[in-house]
Amino acid sequence: MAHYSATHAGASAINPVALDQAAEWLVLLHGGQATEADRQQCRQWQGASADNARAWARAETLMNKLGTLPPALAMPVLQRSTAPARRAALAKLAGLLAALPAAWFGWQALRQSDLAADHHTGTGQRRTIRLADGSQVILNSASAIDVVFDQDRRLVRLRHGEIMITTAADTAASARPFLVETAEGMLQALGTRFAVHQQTAHTQLDVFESAVRVAPRRLPASARVTIAAGQRLRFSADAIDAPQPLSVAADAWTQGMLVADNMRLDAFSAELARYLPGLLRCEDEVADLRISGTFPLDQPQQILTMLVSTYPIEARRRFGGYWVTLSAPGPQ
């Protein structure tokens, strides 16, 4: 077992042996070969002492901020390197766990900026991260989240944008609920795969597997509903719309595709605008034009070219292409 010096900043608050052990468990559980028996042993280790539980809380915080183990630290362990190299990598990882609180408070002061969000994407980008419990989160274009794991809950706070979550069994000693918070309320996963989209004054929920419990912010507990797989729901802080059937291609964005099946052009352009820098507008005269097809989200400009070449519309560009308006073709 690698032993990290207790003189390191912040390490005196937790037994350094617990930090060493947490580093080992972190590498084991996120190395791709962990078994259910390994996870159960980790839970038993967490419950063995308060220091173990606190060390694991720091390990989860580190994973949730990074989205993956630092390769330079993990690979010497996972690839069965020499004993000195393995000990050095584990000591560095334990050092990160020990130093985390000092860096944490400085980071907290910058939380109002999206750049200070735990995870974020720019326009046209997508990103996949893995949380400390093994759950997977895919961030869609221009999205930002914060992740808070503590002894009572596993929380993802959606600042804006859209995410797809595939939950995993909790790695903590006690099973904690998996929650997603939006501006309008709280969602609780019931062992599931689901997408959450923060819209203007509404949250949209798409459930692909199992179920999700919905609790709008300003409604009583008696008004909460559970949404099953195959359903889409929109809700505000004080109202819940009727669930609707989920379209077959609702999760196509996770594969980098925009699928339209007889979609109005104004709805299509609103969706495409999420992936284009600048502004995309659709004039009323062509808003009802119906669009069908499969389009590559990583090439939004190519999508505009495809639209113009396929349908009776033109794309008028202003301000160096920053402002694009879809309209009826002008006189030839």
Coordinates of C-alpha atoms in Angstrom, one line a residue:
M1 CA 0.0 0.0 0.0
A2 CA 1.4 3.4 -1.0
H3 CA 1.7 5.7 2.1
Y4 CA 1.2 9.4 1.6
S5 CA 2.9 11.8 4.0
A6 CA 0.5 13.3 6.6
T7 CA 2.4 16.5 6.4
H8 CA 0.9 17.3 3.0
A9 CA -1.5 20.3 3.0
G10 CA -5.0 19.1 4.2
A11 CA -3.9 15.5 4.8
S12 CA -4.0 15.9 8.6
A13 CA -7.8 16.1 8.5
I14 CA -8.0 12.4 7.3
N15 CA -5.8 9.5 8.2
P16 CA -3.3 9.3 5.3
V17 CA -3.7 5.5 5.2
A18 CA -7.4 6.0 4.4
L19 CA -6.5 8.3 1.6
D20 CA -4.0 5.7 0.2
Q21 CA -6.7 3.1 0.4
A22 CA -9.3 5.4 -1.3
A23 CA -6.8 5.9 -4.1
E24 CA -6.5 2.1 -4.6
W25 CA -10.3 1.6 -4.6
L26 CA -10.7 4.5 -7.0
V27 CA -8.4 2.9 -9.5
L28 CA -9.9 -0.6 -9.0
L29 CA -13.5 0.5 -9.5
H30 CA -12.8 2.6 -12.5
G31 CA -10.3 0.4 -14.3
G32 CA -13.0 -1.4 -16.3
Q33 CA -12.7 -4.8 -14.6
A34 CA -14.3 -4.3 -11.2
T35 CA -16.8 -7.0 -10.1
E36 CA -19.9 -6.7 -7.9
A37 CA -17.8 -8.4 -5.2
D38 CA -15.2 -5.6 -5.5
R39 CA -17.9 -3.0 -5.1
Q40 CA -19.4 -4.7 -2.1
Q41 CA -15.9 -4.9 -0.5
C42 CA -15.5 -1.2 -1.2
R43 CA -18.8 -0.4 0.6
Q44 CA -17.7 -2.5 3.6
W45 CA -14.4 -0.6 3.7
Q46 CA -16.2 2.7 3.7
G47 CA -18.3 1.6 6.6
A48 CA -15.3 0.4 8.6
S49 CA -14.4 4.0 9.8
A50 CA -15.3 7.6 9.5
D51 CA -11.9 8.3 7.9
N52 CA -12.6 5.8 5.2
A53 CA -16.0 7.3 4.5
R54 CA -14.6 10.8 4.3
A55 CA -11.7 9.7 2.1
W56 CA -14.1 8.0 -0.3
A57 CA -16.2 11.2 -0.4
R58 CA -13.1 13.1 -1.6
A59 CA -12.4 10.3 -4.1
E60 CA -15.9 10.8 -5.5
T61 CA -15.5 14.5 -5.7
L62 CA -12.3 14.2 -7.6
M63 CA -13.9 11.7 -10.1
N64 CA -16.9 13.9 -10.6
K65 CA -14.8 17.0 -11.3
L66 CA -12.4 15.2 -13.7
G67 CA -14.9 12.9 -15.4
T68 CA -12.1 10.2 -15.6
L69 CA -9.0 9.1 -13.8
P70 CA -5.9 11.0 -14.8
P71 CA -4.2 8.6 -17.2
A72 CA -0.7 9.4 -15.9
L73 CA -1.7 8.2 -12.5
A74 CA -4.1 5.4 -13.4
M75 CA -2.1 3.6 -16.1
P76 CA 1.0 2.6 -14.0
V77 CA -1.5 0.8 -11.8
L78 CA -3.8 -0.7 -14.4
Q79 CA -0.9 -1.9 -16.6
R80 CA 0.8 -3.7 -13.7
S81 CA 3.9 -1.6 -13.8
T82 CA 6.8 -2.2 -11.5
A83 CA 6.1 -1.9 -7.8
P84 CA 7.9 1.5 -7.4
A85 CA 6.0 3.0 -10.4
R86 CA 2.7 1.7 -9.0
R87 CA 3.5 3.1 -5.5
A88 CA 4.4 6.5 -6.9
A89 CA 1.2 6.7 -9.0
L90 CA -0.9 5.8 -6.0
A91 CA 0.9 8.3 -3.8
K92 CA 0.3 11.1 -6.3
L93 CA -3.4 10.1 -6.5
A94 CA -3.7 10.1 -2.7
G95 CA -2.0 13.5 -2.8
L96 CA -4.7 14.8 -5.0
L97 CA -7.3 13.6 -2.6
A98 CA -5.5 15.2 0.3
A99 CA -5.1 18.6 -1.5
L100 CA -8.7 18.7 -2.9
P101 CA -10.4 20.7 -0.1
A102 CA -7.9 23.6 -0.4
A103 CA -8.5 23.9 -4.1
W104 CA -12.2 23.4 -3.6
F105 CA -12.9 26.6 -1.7
G106 CA -11.1 28.7 -4.3
W107 CA -13.0 27.1 -7.0
Q108 CA -16.3 27.7 -5.3
A109 CA -15.9 31.5 -5.7
L110 CA -16.0 31.1 -9.5
R111 CA -19.2 29.0 -9.7
Q112 CA -21.3 31.7 -11.3
S113 CA -19.4 31.3 -14.6
D114 CA -20.0 28.4 -16.9
L115 CA -16.3 27.9 -17.2
A116 CA -16.4 27.1 -13.5
A117 CA -19.1 24.5 -13.9
D118 CA -17.9 21.0 -13.1
H119 CA -18.5 20.0 -16.7
H120 CA -19.6 22.0 -19.8
T121 CA -19.6 22.0 -23.5
G122 CA -19.4 24.8 -26.1
T123 CA -21.7 25.3 -29.1
G124 CA -21.6 22.2 -31.3
Q125 CA -19.7 20.1 -28.8
R126 CA -20.7 16.9 -27.1
R127 CA -18.9 15.3 -24.2
T128 CA -19.2 12.0 -22.3
I129 CA -18.1 11.8 -18.6
R130 CA -18.3 9.0 -16.1
L131 CA -19.2 9.9 -12.5
A132 CA -17.7 8.4 -9.3
D133 CA -20.4 5.8 -9.0
G134 CA -20.0 4.6 -12.6
S135 CA -23.0 6.5 -14.0
Q136 CA -22.5 8.0 -17.4
V137 CA -23.5 11.5 -18.4
I138 CA -23.5 12.8 -22.1
L139 CA -23.6 16.6 -22.4
N140 CA -25.2 17.9 -25.5
S141 CA -24.2 21.2 -27.2
A142 CA -23.8 24.3 -25.0
S143 CA -24.6 22.5 -21.8
A144 CA -23.3 22.8 -18.2
I145 CA -23.7 20.7 -15.1
D146 CA -22.5 20.6 -11.5
V147 CA -22.1 17.3 -9.6
V148 CA -22.6 17.0 -5.9
F149 CA -22.1 13.6 -4.2
D150 CA -22.4 13.5 -0.4
Q151 CA -23.5 10.9 2.2
D152 CA -27.2 11.4 1.4
R153 CA -27.5 11.9 -2.3
R154 CA -26.0 11.8 -5.8
L155 CA -27.0 15.0 -7.4
V156 CA -26.4 16.4 -10.9
R157 CA -27.5 20.1 -11.2
L158 CA -28.3 21.0 -14.9
R159 CA -27.4 24.7 -15.3
H160 CA -28.5 24.7 -18.9
G161 CA -28.6 22.6 -22.0
E162 CA -29.3 18.9 -22.3
I163 CA -27.9 15.7 -20.8
M164 CA -28.4 12.0 -21.2
I165 CA -27.8 9.9 -18.0
T166 CA -27.3 6.2 -17.6
T167 CA -27.3 5.5 -13.9
A168 CA -25.3 2.9 -12.1
A169 CA -25.7 1.2 -8.8
D170 CA -24.3 3.3 -6.0
T171 CA -20.7 2.6 -4.9
A172 CA -21.3 4.2 -1.5
A173 CA -21.9 2.1 1.7
S174 CA -25.6 3.2 1.7
A175 CA -27.7 3.4 -1.4
R176 CA -28.2 7.1 -2.2
P177 CA -30.9 8.4 -4.6
F178 CA -29.7 9.7 -7.9
L179 CA -31.2 13.2 -8.5
V180 CA -31.2 15.7 -11.3
E181 CA -32.0 19.3 -10.4
T182 CA -33.2 21.9 -12.9
A183 CA -34.6 25.4 -12.6
E184 CA -38.2 23.9 -12.4
G185 CA -37.7 21.0 -10.0
M186 CA -36.1 17.7 -9.1
L187 CA -36.0 14.4 -10.9
Q188 CA -35.2 11.1 -9.2
A189 CA -33.9 8.2 -11.3
L190 CA -35.4 4.8 -10.5
G191 CA -32.7 2.8 -12.1
T192 CA -32.8 4.1 -15.6
R193 CA -31.6 5.9 -18.8
F194 CA -33.1 9.3 -19.4
A195 CA -32.5 12.7 -20.9
V196 CA -33.1 16.1 -19.4
H197 CA -33.4 19.3 -21.4
Q198 CA -33.5 22.7 -19.6
Q199 CA -35.7 24.9 -21.8
T200 CA -37.1 28.4 -21.2
A201 CA -39.3 28.2 -18.1
H202 CA -39.7 24.4 -18.7
T203 CA -37.8 21.2 -18.2
Q204 CA -38.2 18.4 -20.8
L205 CA -37.8 14.8 -19.6
D206 CA -37.3 11.8 -22.0
V207 CA -37.3 8.4 -20.3
F208 CA -35.7 5.5 -22.3
E209 CA -35.4 2.8 -19.6
S210 CA -37.2 2.1 -16.3
A211 CA -38.8 5.3 -14.8
V212 CA -38.1 8.7 -13.3
R213 CA -40.0 10.5 -10.5
V214 CA -40.8 14.2 -11.2
A215 CA -41.2 16.8 -8.4
P216 CA -41.9 20.4 -9.7
R217 CA -40.5 23.0 -7.4
R218 CA -43.7 24.7 -6.4
L219 CA -46.1 21.7 -6.3
P220 CA -47.0 19.6 -3.2
A221 CA -45.6 16.1 -2.8
S222 CA -49.0 14.7 -3.7
A223 CA -48.7 16.2 -7.2
R224 CA -45.5 14.3 -8.0
V225 CA -45.6 11.8 -10.9
T226 CA -43.6 8.9 -12.1
I227 CA -42.8 8.7 -15.9
A228 CA -42.2 5.3 -17.4
A229 CA -39.9 4.3 -20.3
G230 CA -41.1 5.5 -23.7
Q231 CA -42.6 8.7 -22.5
R232 CA -41.7 12.4 -22.8
L233 CA -42.9 15.0 -20.2
R234 CA -42.6 18.8 -20.0
F235 CA -43.1 20.6 -16.7
S236 CA -42.7 24.0 -15.1
A237 CA -42.2 24.9 -11.5
D238 CA -46.0 24.8 -10.9
A239 CA -47.5 22.6 -13.6
I240 CA -47.0 19.3 -15.3
D241 CA -48.0 18.6 -18.9
A242 CA -49.6 15.3 -20.0
P243 CA -46.9 12.7 -21.0
Q244 CA -46.5 12.1 -24.7
P245 CA -45.0 9.1 -26.6
L246 CA -41.3 9.3 -27.1
S247 CA -40.2 9.4 -30.7
V248 CA -38.0 6.6 -31.9
A249 CA -35.1 9.0 -32.7
A250 CA -35.3 11.1 -29.5
D251 CA -31.7 10.0 -28.5
A252 CA -30.2 10.4 -31.9
W253 CA -28.2 13.4 -30.8
T254 CA -26.1 11.2 -28.5
Q255 CA -24.8 9.6 -31.8
G256 CA -24.3 13.0 -33.5
M257 CA -27.4 12.9 -35.6
L258 CA -30.5 15.0 -36.0
V259 CA -33.4 12.9 -37.3
A260 CA -36.5 14.7 -38.7
D261 CA -39.7 12.9 -39.6
N262 CA -42.1 15.3 -41.2
M263 CA -40.9 18.0 -38.9
R264 CA -42.0 21.6 -39.4
L265 CA -39.1 23.8 -40.6
D266 CA -39.4 26.3 -37.7
A267 CA -39.1 23.4 -35.3
F268 CA -36.2 21.9 -37.2
S269 CA -34.4 25.2 -37.4
A270 CA -34.9 25.8 -33.6
E271 CA -33.2 22.4 -33.0
L272 CA -30.4 23.1 -35.5
A273 CA -29.7 26.5 -33.9
R274 CA -28.5 24.8 -30.8
Y275 CA -25.5 23.5 -32.7
L276 CA -24.7 26.6 -34.8
P277 CA -22.7 29.6 -33.6
G278 CA -24.6 32.8 -34.0
L279 CA -28.3 33.1 -34.8
L280 CA -30.6 31.0 -37.0
R281 CA -34.1 32.3 -37.8
C282 CA -37.0 30.9 -39.8
E283 CA -39.5 33.2 -41.5
D284 CA -43.2 32.6 -41.1
E285 CA -43.7 32.1 -44.9
V286 CA -41.7 28.8 -44.8
A287 CA -42.3 27.8 -41.2
D288 CA -44.7 25.0 -42.1
L289 CA -42.5 23.4 -44.7
R290 CA -42.0 19.7 -43.7
I291 CA -38.5 18.3 -43.3
S292 CA -37.5 14.6 -43.2
G293 CA -34.1 13.0 -43.1
T294 CA -31.1 12.2 -41.0
F295 CA -28.5 15.0 -40.6
P296 CA -25.0 15.1 -39.1
L297 CA -24.9 17.5 -36.1
D298 CA -21.1 17.8 -36.3
Q299 CA -21.5 19.5 -39.7
P300 CA -24.3 22.1 -39.1
Q301 CA -23.2 24.2 -42.1
Q302 CA -23.5 21.2 -44.3
I303 CA -27.1 20.7 -43.0
L304 CA -27.9 24.3 -44.2
T305 CA -26.5 23.4 -47.6
M306 CA -28.6 20.2 -47.7
L307 CA -31.7 22.1 -46.8
V308 CA -31.2 24.8 -49.5
S309 CA -30.4 22.2 -52.2
T310 CA -33.4 19.9 -51.2
Y311 CA -36.2 22.2 -50.3
P312 CA -37.7 25.5 -51.8
I313 CA -35.9 27.8 -49.3
E314 CA -32.8 30.0 -49.2
A315 CA -30.4 30.8 -46.4
R316 CA -29.7 34.5 -46.3
R317 CA -26.5 35.3 -44.3
R318 CA -25.6 38.6 -42.7
F319 CA -22.8 39.8 -40.4
G320 CA -20.3 37.4 -41.9
G321 CA -22.6 34.5 -41.6
Y322 CA -23.3 35.0 -37.9
W323 CA -27.0 35.7 -38.6
V324 CA -28.8 33.2 -40.9
T325 CA -32.4 33.5 -42.0
L326 CA -34.3 30.7 -43.7
S327 CA -36.8 32.2 -46.2
A328 CA -38.7 31.6 -49.5
P329 CA -36.4 31.9 -52.5
G330 CA -36.2 35.4 -54.1
P331 CA -37.0 36.1 -57.7
Q332 CA -34.6 34.5 -60.2

